Coordinates of N, CA and C in Angstrom, one line a residue:
X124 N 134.1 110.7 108.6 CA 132.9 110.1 108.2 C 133.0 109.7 106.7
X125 N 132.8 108.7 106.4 CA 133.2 107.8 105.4 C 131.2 108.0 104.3
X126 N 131.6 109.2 103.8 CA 130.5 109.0 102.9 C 129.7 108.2 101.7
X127 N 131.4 108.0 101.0 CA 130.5 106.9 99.9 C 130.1 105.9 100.9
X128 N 130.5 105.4 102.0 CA 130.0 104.1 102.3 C 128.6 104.0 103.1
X129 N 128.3 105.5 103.4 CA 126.9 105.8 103.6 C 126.1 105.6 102.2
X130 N 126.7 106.1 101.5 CA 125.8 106.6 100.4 C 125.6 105.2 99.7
X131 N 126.5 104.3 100.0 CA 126.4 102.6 99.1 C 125.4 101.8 100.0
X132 N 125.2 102.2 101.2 CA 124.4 101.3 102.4 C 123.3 101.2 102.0
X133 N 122.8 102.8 102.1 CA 121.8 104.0 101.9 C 121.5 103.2 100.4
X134 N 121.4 103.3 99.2 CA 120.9 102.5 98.1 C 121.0 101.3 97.9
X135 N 121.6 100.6 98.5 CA 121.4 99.5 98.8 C 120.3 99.0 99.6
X136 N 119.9 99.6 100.4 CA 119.0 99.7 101.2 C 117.2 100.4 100.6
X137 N 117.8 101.3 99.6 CA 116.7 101.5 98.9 C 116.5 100.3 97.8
X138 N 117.4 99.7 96.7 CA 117.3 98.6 96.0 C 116.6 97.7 96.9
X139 N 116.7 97.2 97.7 CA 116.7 96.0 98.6 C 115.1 95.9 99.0
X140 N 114.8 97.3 99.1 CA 112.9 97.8 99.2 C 112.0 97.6 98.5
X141 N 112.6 98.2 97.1 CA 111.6 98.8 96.1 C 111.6 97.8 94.8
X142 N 111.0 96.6 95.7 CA 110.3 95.2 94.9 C 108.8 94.7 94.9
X143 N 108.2 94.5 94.0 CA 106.8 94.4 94.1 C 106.7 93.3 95.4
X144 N 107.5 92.5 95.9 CA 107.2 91.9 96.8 C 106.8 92.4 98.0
X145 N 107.5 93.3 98.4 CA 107.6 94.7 99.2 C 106.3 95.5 99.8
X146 N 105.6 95.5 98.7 CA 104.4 96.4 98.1 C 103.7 96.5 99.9
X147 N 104.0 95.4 100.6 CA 102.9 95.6 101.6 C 103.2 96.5 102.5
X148 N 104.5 97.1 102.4 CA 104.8 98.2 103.2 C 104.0 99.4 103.1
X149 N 103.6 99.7 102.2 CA 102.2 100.7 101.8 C 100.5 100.6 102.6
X150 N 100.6 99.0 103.1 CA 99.4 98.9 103.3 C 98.8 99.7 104.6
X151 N 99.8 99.9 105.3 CA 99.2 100.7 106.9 C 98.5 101.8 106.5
X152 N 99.3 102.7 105.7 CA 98.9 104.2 105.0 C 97.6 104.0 104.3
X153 N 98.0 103.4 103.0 CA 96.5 103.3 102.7 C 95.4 102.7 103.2
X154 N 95.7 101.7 103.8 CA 94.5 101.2 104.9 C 93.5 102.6 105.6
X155 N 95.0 102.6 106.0 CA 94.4 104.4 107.2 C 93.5 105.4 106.5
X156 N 94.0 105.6 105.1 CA 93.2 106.3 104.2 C 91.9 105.7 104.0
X157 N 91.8 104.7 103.6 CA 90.2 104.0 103.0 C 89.6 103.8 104.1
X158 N 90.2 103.4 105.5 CA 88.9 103.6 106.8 C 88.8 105.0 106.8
X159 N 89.1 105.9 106.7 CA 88.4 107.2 107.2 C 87.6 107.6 105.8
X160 N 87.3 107.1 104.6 CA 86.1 107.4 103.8 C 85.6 106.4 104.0
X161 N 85.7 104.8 105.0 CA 84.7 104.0 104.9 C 84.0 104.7 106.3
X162 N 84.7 105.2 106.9 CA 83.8 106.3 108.0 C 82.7 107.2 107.9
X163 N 83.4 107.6 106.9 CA 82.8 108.9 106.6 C 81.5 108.7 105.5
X164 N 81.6 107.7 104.7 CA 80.3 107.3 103.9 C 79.5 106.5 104.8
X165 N 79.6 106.2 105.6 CA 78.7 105.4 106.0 C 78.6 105.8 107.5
X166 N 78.9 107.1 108.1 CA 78.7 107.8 109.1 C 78.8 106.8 110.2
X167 N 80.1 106.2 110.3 CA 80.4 105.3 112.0 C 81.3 106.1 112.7
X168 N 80.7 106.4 113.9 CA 81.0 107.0 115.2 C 80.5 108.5 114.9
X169 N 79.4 109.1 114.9 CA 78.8 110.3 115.0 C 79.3 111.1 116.0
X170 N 79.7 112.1 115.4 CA 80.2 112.9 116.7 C 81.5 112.7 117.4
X171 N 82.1 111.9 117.0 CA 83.6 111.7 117.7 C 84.5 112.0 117.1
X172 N 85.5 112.9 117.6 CA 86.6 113.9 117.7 C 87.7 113.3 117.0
X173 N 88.0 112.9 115.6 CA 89.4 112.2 115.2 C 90.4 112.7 115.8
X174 N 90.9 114.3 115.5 CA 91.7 115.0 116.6 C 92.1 114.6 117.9
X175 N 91.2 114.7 118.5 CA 91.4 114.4 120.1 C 91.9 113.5 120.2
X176 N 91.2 112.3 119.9 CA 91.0 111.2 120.7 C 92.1 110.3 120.2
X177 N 92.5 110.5 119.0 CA 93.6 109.7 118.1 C 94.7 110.3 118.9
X178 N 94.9 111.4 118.9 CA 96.3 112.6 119.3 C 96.2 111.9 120.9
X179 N 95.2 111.5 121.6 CA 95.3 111.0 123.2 C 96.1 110.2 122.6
X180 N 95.3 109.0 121.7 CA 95.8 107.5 121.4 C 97.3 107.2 121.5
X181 N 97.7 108.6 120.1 CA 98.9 108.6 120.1 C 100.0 108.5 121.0
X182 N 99.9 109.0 122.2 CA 100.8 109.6 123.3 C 100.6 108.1 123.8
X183 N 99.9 107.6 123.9 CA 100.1 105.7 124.6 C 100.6 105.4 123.7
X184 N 100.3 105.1 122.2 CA 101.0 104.2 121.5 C 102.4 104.5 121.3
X185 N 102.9 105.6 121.4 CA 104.0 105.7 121.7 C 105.0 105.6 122.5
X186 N 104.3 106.0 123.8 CA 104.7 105.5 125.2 C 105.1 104.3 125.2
X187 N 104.0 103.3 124.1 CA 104.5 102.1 125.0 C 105.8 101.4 123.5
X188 N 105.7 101.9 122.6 CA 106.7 101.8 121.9 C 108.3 102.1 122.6
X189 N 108.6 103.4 123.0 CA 109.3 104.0 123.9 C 109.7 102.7 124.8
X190 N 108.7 102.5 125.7 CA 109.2 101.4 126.6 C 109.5 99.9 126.3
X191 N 109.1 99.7 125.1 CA 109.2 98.1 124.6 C 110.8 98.0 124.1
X192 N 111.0 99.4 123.3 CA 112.7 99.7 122.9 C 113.6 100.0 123.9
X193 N 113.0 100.5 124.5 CA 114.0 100.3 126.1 C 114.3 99.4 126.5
X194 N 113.4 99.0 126.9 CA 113.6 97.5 127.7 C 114.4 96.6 126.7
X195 N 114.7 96.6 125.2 CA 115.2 95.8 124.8 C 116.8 96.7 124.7
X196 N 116.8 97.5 124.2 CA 118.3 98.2 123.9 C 119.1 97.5 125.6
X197 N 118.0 97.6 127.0 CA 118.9 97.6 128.0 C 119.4 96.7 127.8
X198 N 118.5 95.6 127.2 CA 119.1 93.8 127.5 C 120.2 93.5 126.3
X199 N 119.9 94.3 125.2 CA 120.5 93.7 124.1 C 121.4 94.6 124.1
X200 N 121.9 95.8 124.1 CA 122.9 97.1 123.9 C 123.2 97.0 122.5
X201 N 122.1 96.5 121.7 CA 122.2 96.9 120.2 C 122.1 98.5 119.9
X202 N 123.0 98.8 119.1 CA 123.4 100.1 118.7 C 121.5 100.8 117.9
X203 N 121.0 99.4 116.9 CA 119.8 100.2 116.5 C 119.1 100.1 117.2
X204 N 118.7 99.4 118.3 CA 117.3 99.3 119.1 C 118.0 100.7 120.5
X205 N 118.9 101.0 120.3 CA 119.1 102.4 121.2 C 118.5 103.6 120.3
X206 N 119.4 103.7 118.9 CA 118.7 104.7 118.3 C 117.2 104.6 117.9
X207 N 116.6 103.5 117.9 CA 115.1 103.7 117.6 C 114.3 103.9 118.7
X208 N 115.2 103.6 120.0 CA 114.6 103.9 121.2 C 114.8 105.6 121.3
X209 N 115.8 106.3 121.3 CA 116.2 107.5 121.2 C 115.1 108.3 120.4
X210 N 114.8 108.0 118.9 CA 113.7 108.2 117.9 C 112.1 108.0 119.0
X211 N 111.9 107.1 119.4 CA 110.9 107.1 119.9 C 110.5 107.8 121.3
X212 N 111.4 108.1 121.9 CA 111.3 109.4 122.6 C 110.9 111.1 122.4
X213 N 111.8 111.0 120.9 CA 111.6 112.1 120.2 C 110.6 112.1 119.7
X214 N 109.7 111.0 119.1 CA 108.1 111.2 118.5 C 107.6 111.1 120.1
X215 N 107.5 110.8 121.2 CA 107.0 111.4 121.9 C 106.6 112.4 122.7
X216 N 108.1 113.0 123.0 CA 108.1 115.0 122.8 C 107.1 115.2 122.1
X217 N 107.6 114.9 120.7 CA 106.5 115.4 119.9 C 104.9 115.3 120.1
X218 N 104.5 114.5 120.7 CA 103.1 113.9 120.6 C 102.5 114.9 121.7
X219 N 103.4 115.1 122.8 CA 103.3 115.9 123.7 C 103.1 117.7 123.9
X220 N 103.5 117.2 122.2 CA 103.4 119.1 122.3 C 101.8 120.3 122.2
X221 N 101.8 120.8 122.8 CA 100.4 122.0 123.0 C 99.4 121.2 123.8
X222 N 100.5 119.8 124.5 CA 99.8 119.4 125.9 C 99.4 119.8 126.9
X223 N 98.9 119.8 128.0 CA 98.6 120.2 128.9 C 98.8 119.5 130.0
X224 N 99.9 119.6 130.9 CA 100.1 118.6 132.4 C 99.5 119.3 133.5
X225 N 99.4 118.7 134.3 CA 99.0 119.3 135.5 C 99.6 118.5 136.9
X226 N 100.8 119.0 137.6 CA 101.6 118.8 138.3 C 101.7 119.3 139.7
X227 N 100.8 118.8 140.4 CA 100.8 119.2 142.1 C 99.9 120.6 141.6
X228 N 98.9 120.3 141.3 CA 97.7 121.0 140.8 C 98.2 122.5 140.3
X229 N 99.3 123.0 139.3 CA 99.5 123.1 138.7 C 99.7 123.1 137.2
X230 N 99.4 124.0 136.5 CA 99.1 123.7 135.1 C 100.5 124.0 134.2
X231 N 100.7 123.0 133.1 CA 101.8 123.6 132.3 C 101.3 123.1 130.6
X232 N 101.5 124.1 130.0 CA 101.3 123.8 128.6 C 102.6 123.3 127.9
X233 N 102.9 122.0 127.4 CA 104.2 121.6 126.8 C 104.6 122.4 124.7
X234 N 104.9 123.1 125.2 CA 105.4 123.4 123.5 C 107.0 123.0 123.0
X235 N 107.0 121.9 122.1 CA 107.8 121.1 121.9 C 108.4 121.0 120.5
X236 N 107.5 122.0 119.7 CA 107.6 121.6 118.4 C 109.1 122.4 118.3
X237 N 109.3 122.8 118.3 CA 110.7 124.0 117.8 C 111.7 122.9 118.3
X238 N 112.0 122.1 119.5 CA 112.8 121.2 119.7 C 112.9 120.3 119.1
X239 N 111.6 119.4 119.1 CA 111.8 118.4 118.4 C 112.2 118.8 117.1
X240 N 111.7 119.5 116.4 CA 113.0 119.9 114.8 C 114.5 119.8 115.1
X241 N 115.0 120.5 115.5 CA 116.5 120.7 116.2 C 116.8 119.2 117.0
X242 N 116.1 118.5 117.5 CA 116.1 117.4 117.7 C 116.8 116.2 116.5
X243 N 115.6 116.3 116.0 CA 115.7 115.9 114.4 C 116.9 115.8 113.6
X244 N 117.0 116.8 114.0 CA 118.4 116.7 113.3 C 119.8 116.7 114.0
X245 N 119.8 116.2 115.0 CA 120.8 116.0 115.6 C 120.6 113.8 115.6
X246 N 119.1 113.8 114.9 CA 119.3 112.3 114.9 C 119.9 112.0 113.6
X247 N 120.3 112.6 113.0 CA 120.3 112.8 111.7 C 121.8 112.7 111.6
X248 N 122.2 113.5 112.3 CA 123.6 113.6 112.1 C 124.2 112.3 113.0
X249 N 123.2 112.3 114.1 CA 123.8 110.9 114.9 C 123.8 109.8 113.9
X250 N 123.0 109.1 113.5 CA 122.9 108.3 112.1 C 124.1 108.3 111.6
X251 N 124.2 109.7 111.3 CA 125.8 109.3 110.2 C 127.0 109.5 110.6
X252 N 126.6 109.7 111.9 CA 128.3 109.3 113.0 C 128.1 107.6 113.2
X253 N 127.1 107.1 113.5 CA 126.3 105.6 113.5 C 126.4 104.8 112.7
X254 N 126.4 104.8 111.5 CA 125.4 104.2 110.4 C 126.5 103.4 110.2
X255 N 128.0 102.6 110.7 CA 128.6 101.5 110.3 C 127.7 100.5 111.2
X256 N 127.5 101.1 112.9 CA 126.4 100.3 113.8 C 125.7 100.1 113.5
X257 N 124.6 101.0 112.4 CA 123.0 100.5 112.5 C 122.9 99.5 111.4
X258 N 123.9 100.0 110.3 CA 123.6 99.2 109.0 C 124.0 98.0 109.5
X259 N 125.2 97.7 110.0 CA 125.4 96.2 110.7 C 124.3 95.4 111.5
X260 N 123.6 96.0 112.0 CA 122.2 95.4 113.1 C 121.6 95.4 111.9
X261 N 121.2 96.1 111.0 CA 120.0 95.9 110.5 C 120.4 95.3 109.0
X262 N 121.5 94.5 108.6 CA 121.7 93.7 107.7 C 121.9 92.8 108.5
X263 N 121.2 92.2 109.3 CA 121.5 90.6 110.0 C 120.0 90.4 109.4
X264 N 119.0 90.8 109.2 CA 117.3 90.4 109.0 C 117.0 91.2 108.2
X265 N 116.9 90.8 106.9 CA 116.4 91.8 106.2 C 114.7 92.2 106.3
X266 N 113.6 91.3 106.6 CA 111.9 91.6 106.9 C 112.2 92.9 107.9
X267 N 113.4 92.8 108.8 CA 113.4 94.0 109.8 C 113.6 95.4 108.8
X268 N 114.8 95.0 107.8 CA 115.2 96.2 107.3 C 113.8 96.7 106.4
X269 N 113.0 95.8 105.7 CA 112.3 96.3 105.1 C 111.1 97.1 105.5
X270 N 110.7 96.5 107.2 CA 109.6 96.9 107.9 C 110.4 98.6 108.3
X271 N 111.5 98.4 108.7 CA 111.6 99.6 109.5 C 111.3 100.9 108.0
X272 N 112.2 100.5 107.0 CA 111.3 101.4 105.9 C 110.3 101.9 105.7
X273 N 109.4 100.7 106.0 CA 107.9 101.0 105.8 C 107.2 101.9 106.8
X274 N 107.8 102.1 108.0 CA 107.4 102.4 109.1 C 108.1 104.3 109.0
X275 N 108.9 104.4 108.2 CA 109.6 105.9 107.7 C 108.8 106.4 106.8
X276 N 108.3 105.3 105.9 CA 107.2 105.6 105.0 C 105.9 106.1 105.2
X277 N 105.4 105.3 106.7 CA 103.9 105.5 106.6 C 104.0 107.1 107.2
X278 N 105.2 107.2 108.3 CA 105.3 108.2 109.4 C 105.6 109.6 107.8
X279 N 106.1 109.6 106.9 CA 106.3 110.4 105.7 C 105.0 110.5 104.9
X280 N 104.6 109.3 104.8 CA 103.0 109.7 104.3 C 101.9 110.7 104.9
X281 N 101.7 110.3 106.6 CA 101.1 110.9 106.9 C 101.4 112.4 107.1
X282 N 102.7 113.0 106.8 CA 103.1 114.5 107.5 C 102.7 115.0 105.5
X283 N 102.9 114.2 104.7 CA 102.4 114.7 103.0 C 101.2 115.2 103.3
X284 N 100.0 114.4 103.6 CA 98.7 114.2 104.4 C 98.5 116.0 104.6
X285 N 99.5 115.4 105.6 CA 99.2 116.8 106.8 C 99.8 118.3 105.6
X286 N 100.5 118.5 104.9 CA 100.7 119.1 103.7 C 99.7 119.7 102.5
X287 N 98.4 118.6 103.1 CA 97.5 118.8 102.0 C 98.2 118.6 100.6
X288 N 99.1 117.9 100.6 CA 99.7 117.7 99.2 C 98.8 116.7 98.1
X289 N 97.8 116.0 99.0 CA 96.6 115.1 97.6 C 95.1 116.2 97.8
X290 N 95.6 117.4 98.0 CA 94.0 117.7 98.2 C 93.6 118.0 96.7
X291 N 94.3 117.8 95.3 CA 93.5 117.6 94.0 C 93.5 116.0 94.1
X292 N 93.9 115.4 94.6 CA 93.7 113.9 94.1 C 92.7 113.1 95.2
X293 N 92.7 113.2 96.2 CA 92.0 112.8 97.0 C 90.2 113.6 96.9
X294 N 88.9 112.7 96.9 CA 87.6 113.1 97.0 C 87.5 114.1 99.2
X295 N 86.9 114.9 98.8 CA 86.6 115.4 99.9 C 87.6 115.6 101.1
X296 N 88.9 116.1 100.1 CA 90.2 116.1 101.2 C 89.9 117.5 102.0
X297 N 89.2 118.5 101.5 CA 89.2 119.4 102.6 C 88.6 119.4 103.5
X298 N 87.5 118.5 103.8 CA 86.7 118.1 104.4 C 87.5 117.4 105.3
X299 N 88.4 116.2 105.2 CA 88.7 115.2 105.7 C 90.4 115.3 105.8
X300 N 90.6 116.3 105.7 CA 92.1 116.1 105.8 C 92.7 116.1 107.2
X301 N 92.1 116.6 108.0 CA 92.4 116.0 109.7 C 92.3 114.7 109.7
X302 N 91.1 113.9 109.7 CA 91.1 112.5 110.2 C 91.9 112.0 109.6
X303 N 92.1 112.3 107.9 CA 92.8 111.6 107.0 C 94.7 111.5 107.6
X304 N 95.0 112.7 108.0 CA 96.5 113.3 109.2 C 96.4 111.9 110.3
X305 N 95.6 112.4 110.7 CA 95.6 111.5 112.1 C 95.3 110.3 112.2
X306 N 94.8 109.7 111.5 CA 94.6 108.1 111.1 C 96.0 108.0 110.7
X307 N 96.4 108.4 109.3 CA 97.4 107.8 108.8 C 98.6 107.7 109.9
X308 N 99.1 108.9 110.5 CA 100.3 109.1 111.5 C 99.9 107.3 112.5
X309 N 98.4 107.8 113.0 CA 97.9 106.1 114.1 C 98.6 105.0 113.6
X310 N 98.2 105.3 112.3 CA 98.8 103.8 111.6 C 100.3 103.7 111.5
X311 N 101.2 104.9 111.7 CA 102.6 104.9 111.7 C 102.9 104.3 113.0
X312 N 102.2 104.9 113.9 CA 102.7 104.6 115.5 C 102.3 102.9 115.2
X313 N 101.3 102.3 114.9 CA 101.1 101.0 115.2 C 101.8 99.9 114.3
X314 N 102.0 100.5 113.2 CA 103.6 99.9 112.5 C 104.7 100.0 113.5
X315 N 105.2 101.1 114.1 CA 105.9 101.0 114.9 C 105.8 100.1 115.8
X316 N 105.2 100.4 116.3 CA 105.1 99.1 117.8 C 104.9 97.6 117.3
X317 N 104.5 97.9 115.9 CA 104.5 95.8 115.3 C 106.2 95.7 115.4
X318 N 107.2 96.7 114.8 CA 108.1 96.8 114.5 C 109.2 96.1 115.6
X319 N 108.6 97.3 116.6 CA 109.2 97.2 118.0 C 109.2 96.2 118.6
X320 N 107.9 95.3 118.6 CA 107.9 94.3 119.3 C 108.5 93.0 118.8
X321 N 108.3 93.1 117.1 CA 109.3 92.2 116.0 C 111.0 92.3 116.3
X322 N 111.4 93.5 116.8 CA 112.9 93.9 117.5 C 113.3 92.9 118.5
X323 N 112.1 92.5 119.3 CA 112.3 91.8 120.9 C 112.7 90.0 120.3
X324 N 112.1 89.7 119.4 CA 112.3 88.7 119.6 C 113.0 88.5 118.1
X325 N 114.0 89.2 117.0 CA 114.9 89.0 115.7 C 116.3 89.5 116.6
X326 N 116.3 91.0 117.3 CA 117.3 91.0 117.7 C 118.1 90.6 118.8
X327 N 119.2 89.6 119.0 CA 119.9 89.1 119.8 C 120.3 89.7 121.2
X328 N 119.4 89.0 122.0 CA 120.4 89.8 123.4 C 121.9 89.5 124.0
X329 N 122.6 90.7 124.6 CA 123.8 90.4 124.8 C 124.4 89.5 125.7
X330 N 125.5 89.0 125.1 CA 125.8 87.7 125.4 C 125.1 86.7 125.0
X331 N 124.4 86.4 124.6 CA 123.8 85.5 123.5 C 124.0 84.7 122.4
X332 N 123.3 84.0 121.9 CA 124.0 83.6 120.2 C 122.6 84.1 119.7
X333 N 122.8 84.4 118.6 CA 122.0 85.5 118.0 C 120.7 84.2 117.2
X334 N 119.9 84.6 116.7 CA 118.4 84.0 116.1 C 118.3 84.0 114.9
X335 N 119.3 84.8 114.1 CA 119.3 84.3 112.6 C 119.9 83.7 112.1
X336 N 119.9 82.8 110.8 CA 120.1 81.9 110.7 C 121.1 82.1 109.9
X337 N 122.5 81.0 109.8 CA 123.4 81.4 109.1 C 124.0 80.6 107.7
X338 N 124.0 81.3 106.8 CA 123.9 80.4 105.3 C 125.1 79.3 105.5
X339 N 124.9 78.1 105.3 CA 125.8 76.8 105.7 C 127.5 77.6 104.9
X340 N 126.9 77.9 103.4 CA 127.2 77.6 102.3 C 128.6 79.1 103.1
X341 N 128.1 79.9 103.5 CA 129.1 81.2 103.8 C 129.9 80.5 105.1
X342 N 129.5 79.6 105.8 CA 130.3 79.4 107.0 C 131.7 78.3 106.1
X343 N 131.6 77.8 105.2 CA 132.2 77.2 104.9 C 133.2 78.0 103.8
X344 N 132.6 78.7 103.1 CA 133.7 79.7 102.1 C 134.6 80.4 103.4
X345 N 133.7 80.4 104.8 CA 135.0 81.2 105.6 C 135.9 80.7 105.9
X346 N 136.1 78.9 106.8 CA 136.8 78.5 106.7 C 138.0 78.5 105.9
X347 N 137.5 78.0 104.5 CA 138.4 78.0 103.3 C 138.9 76.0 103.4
X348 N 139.6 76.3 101.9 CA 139.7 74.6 101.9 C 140.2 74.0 102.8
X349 N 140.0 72.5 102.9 CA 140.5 71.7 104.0 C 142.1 71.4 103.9

């Protein structure tokens, strides 16, 4: 495992981000933030459960993430839309955990959290058995490379959130630090699935000729002179 060349991808990939042009990768998170105090000042939806009903939400929006990456890794056998399909299984465990099924009228409570960690890090380490594959997929488009960032970001924002790590900076975070968790994460899942479905139609299916475009100017330094 060829480290420096992780580690040159890997900042490169951070350089490549962190340009004011960029900036809108932020917006899902804080979006999610300012609707739950525009909620909350102005008392819309009385009585309804952020908790619940988000954490239901979640388990579809996920699901159908799950299946949009599937269906594309089958057709395309791109190495990143496997691992982000793989990833998106694993935030589904997750979504699933302190669930409740009920199976030929049987009950089972799913606890999932201890896996999915150990999980975690077996994606982690897959990555960097990977990461000549993914970086290659995902330096063919850079809007992809920058979205998928953003989409690590919002999914990192919301677990800070969940940390209570702005509860001096944020007005009425003890109050609000659930919806504030659970909105923000919604807004990860729904970055995701913008992401996912932006995957179906930038990444190339197999056997194909691929959808990005290719600089005239590099096809011609390949050749070399006439």
């Amino acid at each position: 495992m060829n480290f420096r060349s992780i580690y040159s991808e890997v900042s490169t990939w951070f350089k490549q981000v962190f340009h004011m042009k960029n900036a809108w990768i932020l917006l899902p998170g804080l979006i999610a933030v300012l609707f739950v105090y525009v909620v909350h000042h102005f008392n819309f939806f009385p009585g309804f459960n952020p908790k619940g009903g988000l954490e239901a939400l979640a388990i579809w929006l996920v699901a159908t993430i799950l299946l949009v990456l599937l269906t594309k890794s089958f057709i395309s056998r791109d190495p990143l839309m496997i691992y982000l399909a793989v990833l998106a299984l694993v935030f589904l465990v997750r979504e699933l955990d302190d669930t409740v099924l009920t199976v030929f009228s049987d009950t089972y409570r799913v606890q999932s959290k201890k896996l999915v960690d150990l999980i975690l890090v077996g994606m982690v380490l897959w990555g960097l058995a990977w990461h000549e594959k993914i970086f290659a997929s995902l330096n063919r488009f850079m809007m992809l490379k920058i979205s998928i960032f953003g989409v690590f970001w919002t999914y990192l924002f919301s677990q800070i959130i969940a940390r209570r790590a702005f509860r001096h900076v944020l007005p009425n975070e003890r109050l609000l630090h659930v919806p504030l968790e659970e909105t923000a994460e919604t807004a990860a899942h729904l970055f995701f699935l913008f992401v996912a479905l932006c995957c179906c139609y930038c990444i190339p299916n197999r056997n194909r000729g691929s959808k990005f475009r290719i600089n005239p100017a590099n096809q011609d330094s390949e050749k070399g002179p006439a």
